[in-house]
Amino acid sequence: MLKEIFNKQTKWPVMKNLILKEIDDLIIDSLGIVCFISFFIGGVVAIQTALNLTNPLIPKYLIGFATRQSVILEFAPTFISVIMAGKMGSYITSSIGTMRVTEQIDALEVMGVNSVNYLVFPKIIALLMYPFVIGISMFLGIFGGWMACAYGGFSTGADFIMGAQKDFIPFHITYAFIKTLIFAMLLATIPSFHGYYMKGGALEVGKASTTSFVWTSVCIILFNYILTQLLLG
């Protein structure tokens, strides 16, 4: 399928509109749930860390340090991507699967259009903006942790900010965005594959959506382990 995507390109004026539509459907529509989850996950991580630092000899700024590390390295790139496998993945599989069931893909082929390029390529290009979503998720996760600490009475806002800045390694951001780009490719291609090659009727569309979510999540977690070993090991 990946080879077919680049065989016969759709004309640019048509492709531009398709890409803009996919950016709206996949990226812009996902911002709400990503912001909501990131903010509260950051708060929960900060509270859990604060509640486990019971020894008075342990400095309070470690809450900010632990929250930053957790959010940037794992929660924002991996946790959000697994959630997006459910949201984006199900949308992609069901939309392409419905086109397959209603024979719209066959109609595209009859008109001489490369249906794989027409349907999948705009999704891949749109999801190149996925690191932008994860960047917002990182910021809101750390901000949520700061809010939880400062207003929950677990430590002062200044201590949290000092911890968030302490021993910062810029490569961790690079590592997170490399992971995010790989996950974006998985989010675009695996659900598209399951939707494009499905057979049957409306019931099979639902089954294909479930299968694509499971396989996308499994691949994200597997690639997460491999990339962590390669980049940080």
Coordinates of N, CA and C in Angstrom, one line a residue:
M1 N 0.8 -1.2 0.0 CA 0.0 0.0 0.0 C 0.9 1.3 0.0
L2 N 1.9 1.2 0.8 CA 2.8 2.4 0.8 C 3.5 2.7 -0.5
K3 N 3.8 1.7 -1.3 CA 4.4 1.9 -2.6 C 3.3 2.5 -3.5
E4 N 2.1 2.0 -3.4 CA 1.0 2.6 -4.3 C 0.7 4.0 -4.1
I5 N 0.9 4.5 -2.8 CA 0.6 5.9 -2.5 C 1.4 6.9 -3.4
F6 N 2.6 6.5 -3.8 CA 3.5 7.5 -4.5 C 3.5 7.2 -6.0
N7 N 2.7 6.2 -6.5 CA 2.8 5.8 -7.9 C 2.2 6.9 -8.8
K8 N 1.0 7.3 -8.7 CA 0.3 8.2 -9.6 C -0.3 9.3 -8.7
Q9 N 0.3 10.5 -8.7 CA -0.1 11.6 -7.8 C -1.4 12.2 -8.4
T10 N -2.2 12.6 -7.4 CA -3.4 13.4 -7.7 C -3.0 14.8 -8.0
K11 N -3.7 15.5 -8.9 CA -3.3 16.9 -9.2 C -3.3 17.8 -8.0
W12 N -2.4 18.8 -7.9 CA -2.2 19.6 -6.8 C -3.4 20.4 -6.3
P13 N -4.1 21.0 -7.2 CA -5.3 21.8 -6.7 C -6.3 20.9 -6.0
V14 N -6.5 19.7 -6.4 CA -7.4 18.8 -5.7 C -6.8 18.3 -4.4
M15 N -5.5 18.0 -4.5 CA -4.7 17.4 -3.3 C -4.7 18.5 -2.2
K16 N -4.5 19.8 -2.6 CA -4.4 20.8 -1.6 C -5.7 20.9 -0.7
N17 N -6.8 20.8 -1.4 CA -8.1 20.9 -0.7 C -8.3 19.7 0.2
L18 N -7.8 18.5 -0.3 CA -7.9 17.3 0.5 C -7.0 17.4 1.8
I19 N -5.8 17.9 1.6 CA -4.9 18.0 2.8 C -5.4 19.0 3.8
L20 N -6.0 20.1 3.4 CA -6.6 21.1 4.3 C -7.8 20.5 5.0
K21 N -8.6 19.7 4.3 CA -9.7 19.0 5.0 C -9.2 18.0 6.1
E22 N -8.1 17.3 5.7 CA -7.6 16.3 6.7 C -7.0 17.0 7.9
I23 N -6.3 18.1 7.7 CA -5.7 18.9 8.8 C -6.9 19.3 9.8
D24 N -8.0 19.8 9.2 CA -9.1 20.2 10.0 C -9.7 19.0 10.8
D25 N -9.9 17.9 10.1 CA -10.6 16.7 10.7 C -9.7 16.0 11.7
L26 N -8.4 15.9 11.4 CA -7.5 15.1 12.2 C -6.7 15.9 13.3
I27 N -6.3 17.1 12.9 CA -5.4 17.9 13.8 C -6.3 18.9 14.6
I28 N -7.0 19.7 14.0 CA -7.7 20.8 14.7 C -8.8 20.2 15.6
D29 N -9.5 19.2 15.1 CA -10.6 18.6 15.8 C -10.1 17.8 17.1
S30 N -8.8 17.5 17.1 CA -8.2 16.7 18.2 C -7.7 17.6 19.3
L31 N -7.6 18.9 19.0 CA -6.9 19.8 20.0 C -7.7 19.8 21.3
G32 N -9.0 19.8 21.2 CA -9.8 20.0 22.4 C -9.6 18.8 23.4
I33 N -9.7 17.6 23.0 CA -9.5 16.5 23.9 C -8.1 16.3 24.3
V34 N -7.1 16.7 23.5 CA -5.7 16.6 23.8 C -5.4 17.6 24.9
C35 N -5.9 18.9 24.8 CA -5.7 19.9 25.8 C -6.3 19.5 27.2
F36 N -7.5 19.0 27.1 CA -8.2 18.6 28.3 C -7.5 17.5 29.1
I37 N -7.1 16.4 28.3 CA -6.4 15.2 29.0 C -5.0 15.7 29.5
S38 N -4.3 16.4 28.7 CA -2.9 16.8 29.1 C -2.9 17.6 30.3
F39 N -3.8 18.6 30.4 CA -3.8 19.4 31.6 C -4.0 18.6 32.9
F40 N -5.0 17.7 32.9 CA -5.4 17.0 34.1 C -4.4 15.8 34.3
I41 N -3.8 15.3 33.3 CA -2.8 14.2 33.5 C -1.5 14.9 34.2
G42 N -1.1 16.1 33.7 CA 0.0 16.8 34.4 C -0.3 17.0 35.8
G43 N -1.6 17.4 36.1 CA -1.9 17.7 37.5 C -1.9 16.4 38.4
V44 N -2.4 15.3 37.8 CA -2.4 14.0 38.5 C -0.9 13.5 38.8
V45 N -0.1 13.7 37.8 CA 1.3 13.3 38.0 C 2.0 14.1 39.1
A46 N 1.7 15.4 39.1 CA 2.3 16.2 40.2 C 1.8 15.8 41.5
I47 N 0.5 15.6 41.6 CA -0.1 15.3 42.9 C 0.4 13.9 43.4
Q48 N 0.5 12.9 42.5 CA 1.0 11.6 42.9 C 2.4 11.7 43.4
T49 N 3.2 12.5 42.6 CA 4.6 12.6 43.0 C 4.7 13.3 44.4
A50 N 3.9 14.3 44.6 CA 4.0 15.0 45.9 C 3.5 14.1 47.1
L51 N 2.5 13.3 46.8 CA 2.0 12.4 47.9 C 3.0 11.3 48.2
N52 N 3.9 11.0 47.3 CA 4.9 9.9 47.5 C 6.2 10.5 48.1
L53 N 6.4 11.8 48.1 CA 7.6 12.4 48.7 C 7.3 12.7 50.2
T54 N 7.2 11.7 51.0 CA 6.9 11.9 52.4 C 8.1 12.2 53.2
N55 N 9.3 11.9 52.8 CA 10.5 12.2 53.6 C 10.8 13.7 53.6
P56 N 10.8 14.4 54.8 CA 11.1 15.8 54.8 C 12.4 16.2 54.3
L57 N 13.4 15.3 54.1 CA 14.7 15.6 53.6 C 14.7 15.8 52.1
I58 N 13.7 15.2 51.4 CA 13.6 15.3 50.0 C 13.1 16.7 49.6
P59 N 13.8 17.4 48.7 CA 13.4 18.8 48.4 C 12.1 18.8 47.6
K60 N 11.3 19.8 47.8 CA 10.0 19.9 47.1 C 10.1 20.1 45.6
Y61 N 11.2 20.7 45.2 CA 11.4 21.0 43.7 C 11.4 19.7 42.9
L62 N 11.6 18.6 43.5 CA 11.6 17.3 42.8 C 10.2 17.0 42.2
I63 N 9.2 17.6 42.7 CA 7.8 17.4 42.1 C 7.8 18.0 40.7
G64 N 8.4 19.2 40.5 CA 8.4 19.8 39.2 C 9.3 19.0 38.3
F65 N 10.4 18.5 38.8 CA 11.4 17.7 38.0 C 10.7 16.4 37.5
A66 N 10.1 15.7 38.4 CA 9.4 14.4 38.0 C 8.3 14.7 37.0
T67 N 7.5 15.7 37.2 CA 6.4 16.0 36.3 C 6.9 16.3 34.9
R68 N 8.0 17.2 34.9 CA 8.5 17.5 33.6 C 9.0 16.2 32.8
Q69 N 9.8 15.4 33.5 CA 10.3 14.2 32.9 C 9.2 13.3 32.4
S70 N 8.2 13.1 33.3 CA 7.1 12.1 32.9 C 6.3 12.6 31.7
V71 N 6.0 13.9 31.7 CA 5.2 14.5 30.7 C 5.9 14.5 29.4
I72 N 7.2 15.0 29.4 CA 7.9 15.1 28.1 C 8.3 13.8 27.5
L73 N 8.8 12.9 28.4 CA 9.3 11.6 27.9 C 8.3 10.6 27.5
E74 N 7.2 10.5 28.3 CA 6.2 9.5 28.1 C 4.8 9.9 27.9
F75 N 4.2 10.7 28.8 CA 2.8 11.0 28.8 C 2.4 11.7 27.5
A76 N 3.1 12.8 27.2 CA 2.6 13.5 26.0 C 2.8 12.7 24.7
P77 N 4.0 12.2 24.4 CA 4.1 11.5 23.1 C 3.4 10.2 23.0
T78 N 3.5 9.3 24.0 CA 3.0 8.0 24.0 C 1.5 7.9 24.4
F79 N 1.2 8.4 25.6 CA -0.2 8.3 26.1 C -1.2 9.0 25.2
I80 N -0.8 10.2 24.7 CA -1.7 10.9 23.8 C -1.9 10.2 22.5
S81 N -0.8 9.6 22.0 CA -0.8 8.8 20.7 C -1.7 7.6 20.8
V82 N -1.7 6.9 22.0 CA -2.6 5.8 22.1 C -4.1 6.2 22.1
I83 N -4.3 7.4 22.8 CA -5.7 7.9 22.7 C -6.1 8.3 21.3
M84 N -5.1 8.9 20.6 CA -5.4 9.3 19.2 C -5.6 8.1 18.3
A85 N -5.0 7.0 18.7 CA -5.2 5.8 17.9 C -6.7 5.4 17.9
G86 N -7.4 5.7 19.0 CA -8.8 5.5 19.1 C -9.6 6.5 18.4
K87 N -9.2 7.8 18.5 CA -10.0 8.9 17.9 C -9.7 9.0 16.4
M88 N -8.4 9.3 16.1 CA -8.1 9.4 14.7 C -8.2 8.1 13.9
G89 N -7.7 7.0 14.5 CA -7.6 5.7 13.9 C -9.0 5.3 13.5
S90 N -9.9 5.3 14.4 CA -11.3 4.9 14.2 C -12.0 5.7 13.1
Y91 N -11.7 7.1 13.1 CA -12.3 8.0 12.1 C -11.7 7.6 10.7
I92 N -10.4 7.4 10.6 CA -9.8 7.1 9.3 C -10.3 5.7 8.8
T93 N -10.3 4.7 9.6 CA -10.7 3.4 9.2 C -12.2 3.4 8.8
S94 N -13.1 4.0 9.6 CA -14.5 4.0 9.3 C -14.8 4.8 8.0
S95 N -14.1 6.0 7.8 CA -14.4 6.8 6.6 C -13.9 6.1 5.4
I96 N -12.8 5.5 5.4 CA -12.3 4.8 4.2 C -13.1 3.5 4.0
G97 N -13.4 2.8 5.1 CA -14.1 1.5 5.0 C -15.5 1.8 4.5
T98 N -16.2 2.9 4.9 CA -17.5 3.2 4.3 C -17.4 3.5 2.8
M99 N -16.3 4.1 2.4 CA -16.2 4.3 1.0 C -16.0 3.0 0.2
R100 N -15.3 2.1 0.9 CA -15.1 0.8 0.3 C -16.5 0.0 0.2
V101 N -17.3 0.1 1.2 CA -18.6 -0.6 1.3 C -19.5 0.0 0.2
T102 N -19.5 1.3 0.1 CA -20.5 2.0 -0.8 C -19.9 2.1 -2.2
E103 N -18.8 1.4 -2.5 CA -18.2 1.3 -3.8 C -17.7 2.7 -4.4
Q104 N -17.4 3.6 -3.5 CA -16.9 4.9 -3.9 C -15.4 4.8 -4.4
I105 N -14.7 3.8 -3.7 CA -13.3 3.6 -4.1 C -13.2 3.0 -5.5
D106 N -14.2 2.1 -5.8 CA -14.2 1.5 -7.1 C -14.5 2.6 -8.2
A107 N -15.4 3.5 -7.8 CA -15.7 4.6 -8.7 C -14.5 5.5 -9.0
L108 N -13.7 5.7 -8.0 CA -12.4 6.5 -8.2 C -11.5 5.8 -9.1
E109 N -11.4 4.4 -9.0 CA -10.5 3.6 -9.8 C -11.0 3.7 -11.3
V110 N -12.3 3.6 -11.5 CA -12.9 3.6 -12.8 C -12.6 5.0 -13.5
M111 N -12.5 6.1 -12.7 CA -12.2 7.4 -13.3 C -10.7 7.6 -13.5
G112 N -9.9 6.6 -13.2 CA -8.5 6.7 -13.4 C -7.7 7.4 -12.3
V113 N -8.4 7.5 -11.1 CA -7.7 8.1 -10.0 C -7.0 7.1 -9.2
N114 N -5.7 7.3 -8.7 CA -5.1 6.4 -7.8 C -5.7 6.6 -6.4
S115 N -6.6 5.7 -6.1 CA -7.4 5.8 -4.9 C -6.6 5.8 -3.6
V116 N -5.5 5.0 -3.6 CA -4.6 5.0 -2.4 C -4.0 6.4 -2.2
N117 N -3.5 7.0 -3.3 CA -2.9 8.3 -3.1 C -3.9 9.3 -2.7
Y118 N -5.1 9.2 -3.3 CA -6.2 10.2 -3.1 C -6.7 10.1 -1.7
L119 N -6.7 8.9 -1.1 CA -7.3 8.8 0.3 C -6.2 8.8 1.4
V120 N -5.0 8.3 1.2 CA -4.1 8.1 2.3 C -3.0 9.2 2.3
F121 N -2.6 9.6 1.1 CA -1.5 10.6 1.1 C -1.8 11.9 1.9
P122 N -3.1 12.5 1.7 CA -3.4 13.7 2.5 C -3.4 13.5 4.0
K123 N -3.7 12.3 4.4 CA -3.7 12.0 5.9 C -2.2 12.0 6.4
I124 N -1.3 11.4 5.6 CA 0.1 11.4 6.0 C 0.6 12.8 6.1
I125 N 0.3 13.6 5.1 CA 0.8 15.0 5.1 C 0.2 15.8 6.3
A126 N -1.1 15.6 6.5 CA -1.8 16.3 7.6 C -1.2 15.9 8.9
L127 N -0.8 14.7 9.1 CA -0.3 14.2 10.4 C 1.2 14.6 10.6
L128 N 1.8 15.2 9.6 CA 3.1 15.8 9.8 C 3.0 17.0 10.8
M129 N 1.8 17.5 11.0 CA 1.6 18.5 12.0 C 1.3 18.0 13.4
Y130 N 1.4 16.7 13.5 CA 1.1 16.0 14.8 C 2.0 16.5 15.9
P131 N 3.3 16.7 15.6 CA 4.2 17.2 16.7 C 3.8 18.5 17.3
F132 N 3.1 19.3 16.5 CA 2.5 20.6 17.0 C 1.5 20.3 18.1
V133 N 0.7 19.3 17.9 CA -0.3 18.9 18.9 C 0.4 18.4 20.2
I134 N 1.5 17.6 20.0 CA 2.2 17.0 21.2 C 2.9 18.1 21.9
G135 N 3.4 19.2 21.2 CA 4.1 20.3 21.8 C 3.1 21.0 22.8
I136 N 1.9 21.2 22.3 CA 0.8 21.8 23.2 C 0.5 20.9 24.4
S137 N 0.5 19.6 24.1 CA 0.3 18.7 25.2 C 1.3 18.7 26.3
M138 N 2.6 18.9 25.9 CA 3.7 19.0 26.8 C 3.6 20.2 27.7
F139 N 3.3 21.3 27.0 CA 3.2 22.6 27.8 C 2.0 22.5 28.8
L140 N 0.9 22.0 28.3 CA -0.3 22.0 29.2 C -0.1 21.0 30.3
G141 N 0.6 19.9 30.0 CA 0.9 18.9 31.1 C 1.7 19.5 32.2
I142 N 2.7 20.2 31.9 CA 3.6 20.8 32.9 C 2.8 22.0 33.6
F143 N 2.0 22.7 32.8 CA 1.2 23.8 33.4 C 0.2 23.3 34.3
G144 N -0.4 22.2 34.0 CA -1.4 21.5 34.9 C -0.8 21.0 36.2
G145 N 0.5 20.5 36.1 CA 1.2 20.1 37.3 C 1.5 21.3 38.1
W146 N 1.9 22.4 37.5 CA 2.2 23.7 38.3 C 0.9 24.2 39.0
M147 N -0.2 24.1 38.3 CA -1.5 24.6 38.9 C -1.8 23.7 40.1
A148 N -1.7 22.4 39.9 CA -2.1 21.4 41.0 C -1.2 21.6 42.2
C149 N 0.1 21.9 42.0 CA 1.0 22.1 43.1 C 0.8 23.4 43.8
A150 N 0.7 24.4 43.0 CA 0.6 25.8 43.6 C -0.7 26.0 44.3
Y151 N -1.8 25.5 43.7 CA -3.1 25.7 44.3 C -3.6 24.6 45.2
G152 N -2.9 23.5 45.1 CA -3.3 22.3 45.9 C -2.5 22.3 47.3
G153 N -1.6 23.2 47.4 CA -0.8 23.3 48.7 C 0.3 22.3 48.8
F154 N 0.7 21.6 47.7 CA 1.7 20.6 47.8 C 3.1 21.2 47.8
S155 N 3.3 22.3 47.1 CA 4.6 23.0 47.2 C 4.3 24.4 46.6
T156 N 5.3 25.3 46.6 CA 5.1 26.6 46.0 C 5.3 26.5 44.5
G157 N 4.7 27.5 43.8 CA 4.9 27.6 42.3 C 6.4 27.8 42.0
A158 N 7.1 28.6 42.8 CA 8.5 28.8 42.5 C 9.3 27.5 42.6
D159 N 9.0 26.7 43.6 CA 9.7 25.4 43.7 C 9.5 24.5 42.5
F160 N 8.2 24.5 42.1 CA 7.9 23.6 40.9 C 8.6 24.1 39.7
I161 N 8.6 25.4 39.5 CA 9.3 25.9 38.3 C 10.8 25.7 38.3
M162 N 11.4 25.8 39.5 CA 12.8 25.5 39.7 C 13.1 24.0 39.4
G163 N 12.2 23.1 39.8 CA 12.4 21.7 39.5 C 12.2 21.4 38.0
A164 N 11.2 22.1 37.4 CA 11.0 21.9 36.0 C 12.2 22.3 35.1
Q165 N 12.9 23.3 35.6 CA 14.1 23.8 34.9 C 15.4 23.0 35.2
K166 N 15.4 22.3 36.3 CA 16.6 21.6 36.8 C 17.1 20.5 35.9
D167 N 18.4 20.5 35.6 CA 19.0 19.4 34.9 C 18.3 19.1 33.6
F168 N 17.8 20.1 32.9 CA 17.0 20.0 31.7 C 18.0 19.5 30.5
I169 N 17.6 18.5 29.8 CA 18.4 18.0 28.7 C 17.6 18.2 27.4
P170 N 18.1 19.2 26.6 CA 17.3 19.5 25.4 C 17.0 18.3 24.4
F171 N 17.9 17.3 24.5 CA 17.7 16.2 23.6 C 16.4 15.4 23.9
H172 N 15.9 15.5 25.1 CA 14.7 14.9 25.5 C 13.5 15.4 24.7
I173 N 13.5 16.7 24.3 CA 12.5 17.2 23.5 C 12.6 16.6 22.1
T174 N 13.9 16.6 21.6 CA 14.1 16.0 20.2 C 13.7 14.6 20.2
Y175 N 14.0 13.8 21.2 CA 13.6 12.4 21.3 C 12.1 12.3 21.3
A176 N 11.4 13.1 22.0 CA 9.9 13.1 22.1 C 9.3 13.4 20.7
F177 N 9.9 14.4 20.0 CA 9.4 14.7 18.6 C 9.7 13.7 17.6
I178 N 10.9 13.0 17.7 CA 11.2 11.9 16.8 C 10.2 10.8 17.0
K179 N 9.9 10.4 18.2 CA 8.9 9.4 18.5 C 7.5 9.8 17.9
T180 N 7.2 11.1 18.1 CA 5.9 11.6 17.7 C 5.7 11.5 16.2
L181 N 6.8 11.8 15.4 CA 6.7 11.7 13.9 C 6.5 10.2 13.5
I182 N 7.2 9.3 14.2 CA 7.0 7.9 13.9 C 5.6 7.4 14.2
F183 N 5.1 7.9 15.4 CA 3.7 7.6 15.8 C 2.7 8.1 14.8
A184 N 3.0 9.4 14.3 CA 2.1 10.0 13.3 C 2.0 9.1 12.0
M185 N 3.1 8.6 11.6 CA 3.1 7.7 10.4 C 2.3 6.4 10.7
L186 N 2.4 5.9 11.9 CA 1.6 4.7 12.3 C 0.1 5.1 12.3
L187 N -0.2 6.3 12.9 CA -1.6 6.7 13.0 C -2.2 6.9 11.6
A188 N -1.4 7.3 10.6 CA -2.0 7.6 9.3 C -2.1 6.3 8.4
T189 N -1.1 5.4 8.6 CA -1.1 4.3 7.6 C -1.8 3.0 8.1
I190 N -1.7 2.6 9.4 CA -2.3 1.4 9.8 C -3.8 1.4 9.7
P191 N -4.5 2.5 10.3 CA -6.0 2.6 10.1 C -6.4 2.7 8.6
S192 N -5.6 3.4 7.8 CA -5.9 3.5 6.4 C -5.9 2.1 5.7
F193 N -4.9 1.3 6.1 CA -4.7 -0.1 5.5 C -6.0 -0.9 5.9
H194 N -6.4 -0.9 7.1 CA -7.5 -1.7 7.6 C -8.8 -1.2 6.9
G195 N -8.9 0.1 6.7 CA -10.1 0.6 6.1 C -10.2 0.3 4.6
Y196 N -9.0 0.4 3.9 CA -8.9 0.3 2.5 C -9.1 -1.2 2.0
Y197 N -8.6 -2.1 2.8 CA -8.6 -3.5 2.3 C -9.7 -4.3 3.1
M198 N -10.6 -3.7 3.7 CA -11.7 -4.4 4.4 C -12.7 -4.9 3.4
K199 N -13.4 -6.0 3.7 CA -14.4 -6.6 2.9 C -15.7 -6.8 3.7
G200 N -16.9 -6.7 3.1 CA -18.1 -6.9 3.8 C -19.0 -5.7 3.8
G201 N -19.8 -5.6 4.9 CA -20.8 -4.5 4.9 C -20.5 -3.6 6.1
A202 N -21.6 -2.9 6.6 CA -21.5 -2.0 7.7 C -21.0 -2.6 9.0
L203 N -21.3 -3.8 9.3 CA -20.8 -4.5 10.5 C -19.3 -4.7 10.4
E204 N -18.8 -5.0 9.3 CA -17.3 -5.2 9.1 C -16.6 -3.9 9.2
V205 N -17.2 -2.7 8.9 CA -16.6 -1.4 9.1 C -16.3 -1.2 10.6
G206 N -17.2 -1.6 11.5 CA -17.0 -1.5 12.9 C -15.9 -2.4 13.4
K207 N -15.9 -3.6 12.9 CA -14.9 -4.6 13.3 C -13.5 -4.1 12.8
A208 N -13.4 -3.6 11.6 CA -12.2 -3.0 11.1 C -11.6 -1.9 11.9
S209 N -12.6 -1.0 12.4 CA -12.2 0.1 13.3 C -11.6 -0.4 14.6
T210 N -12.2 -1.4 15.1 CA -11.7 -2.0 16.4 C -10.3 -2.6 16.2
T211 N -10.2 -3.4 15.1 CA -8.9 -4.1 14.8 C -7.8 -3.0 14.5
S212 N -8.1 -2.0 13.8 CA -7.1 -0.9 13.5 C -6.7 -0.2 14.8
F213 N -7.6 0.0 15.7 CA -7.2 0.6 17.0 C -6.3 -0.3 17.8
V214 N -6.6 -1.6 17.8 CA -5.8 -2.5 18.6 C -4.3 -2.6 18.0
W215 N -4.3 -2.7 16.7 CA -2.9 -2.9 16.0 C -2.1 -1.6 16.1
T216 N -2.8 -0.4 15.9 CA -2.1 0.8 16.0 C -1.5 1.0 17.4
S217 N -2.3 0.7 18.5 CA -1.9 0.8 19.8 C -0.7 -0.1 20.1
V218 N -0.8 -1.3 19.6 CA 0.3 -2.3 19.8 C 1.6 -1.8 19.1
C219 N 1.5 -1.3 17.9 CA 2.6 -0.8 17.2 C 3.2 0.4 17.9
I220 N 2.4 1.3 18.4 CA 2.9 2.5 19.1 C 3.7 2.1 20.3
I221 N 3.2 1.1 21.1 CA 3.9 0.7 22.3 C 5.2 0.0 21.9
L222 N 5.1 -0.8 20.9 CA 6.3 -1.6 20.5 C 7.4 -0.6 20.0
F223 N 7.0 0.3 19.1 CA 8.0 1.3 18.6 C 8.5 2.2 19.7
N224 N 7.6 2.5 20.7 CA 8.1 3.3 21.8 C 9.2 2.6 22.5
Y225 N 9.1 1.3 22.7 CA 10.2 0.6 23.4 C 11.5 0.6 22.5
I226 N 11.3 0.3 21.2 CA 12.5 0.3 20.3 C 13.2 1.6 20.2
L227 N 12.4 2.7 20.1 CA 13.0 4.1 19.9 C 13.6 4.5 21.2
T228 N 13.0 4.2 22.4 CA 13.7 4.5 23.6 C 15.0 3.8 23.8
Q229 N 15.0 2.5 23.4 CA 16.3 1.8 23.5 C 17.4 2.4 22.6
L230 N 16.9 2.8 21.4 CA 17.9 3.3 20.4 C 18.4 4.7 20.8
L231 N 17.5 5.6 21.2 CA 17.8 7.0 21.4 C 18.3 7.3 22.8
L232 N 17.8 6.6 23.8 CA 18.2 6.9 25.2 C 19.0 5.8 25.8
G233 N 19.0 4.6 25.2 CA 19.7 3.5 25.8 C 21.2 3.6 25.8

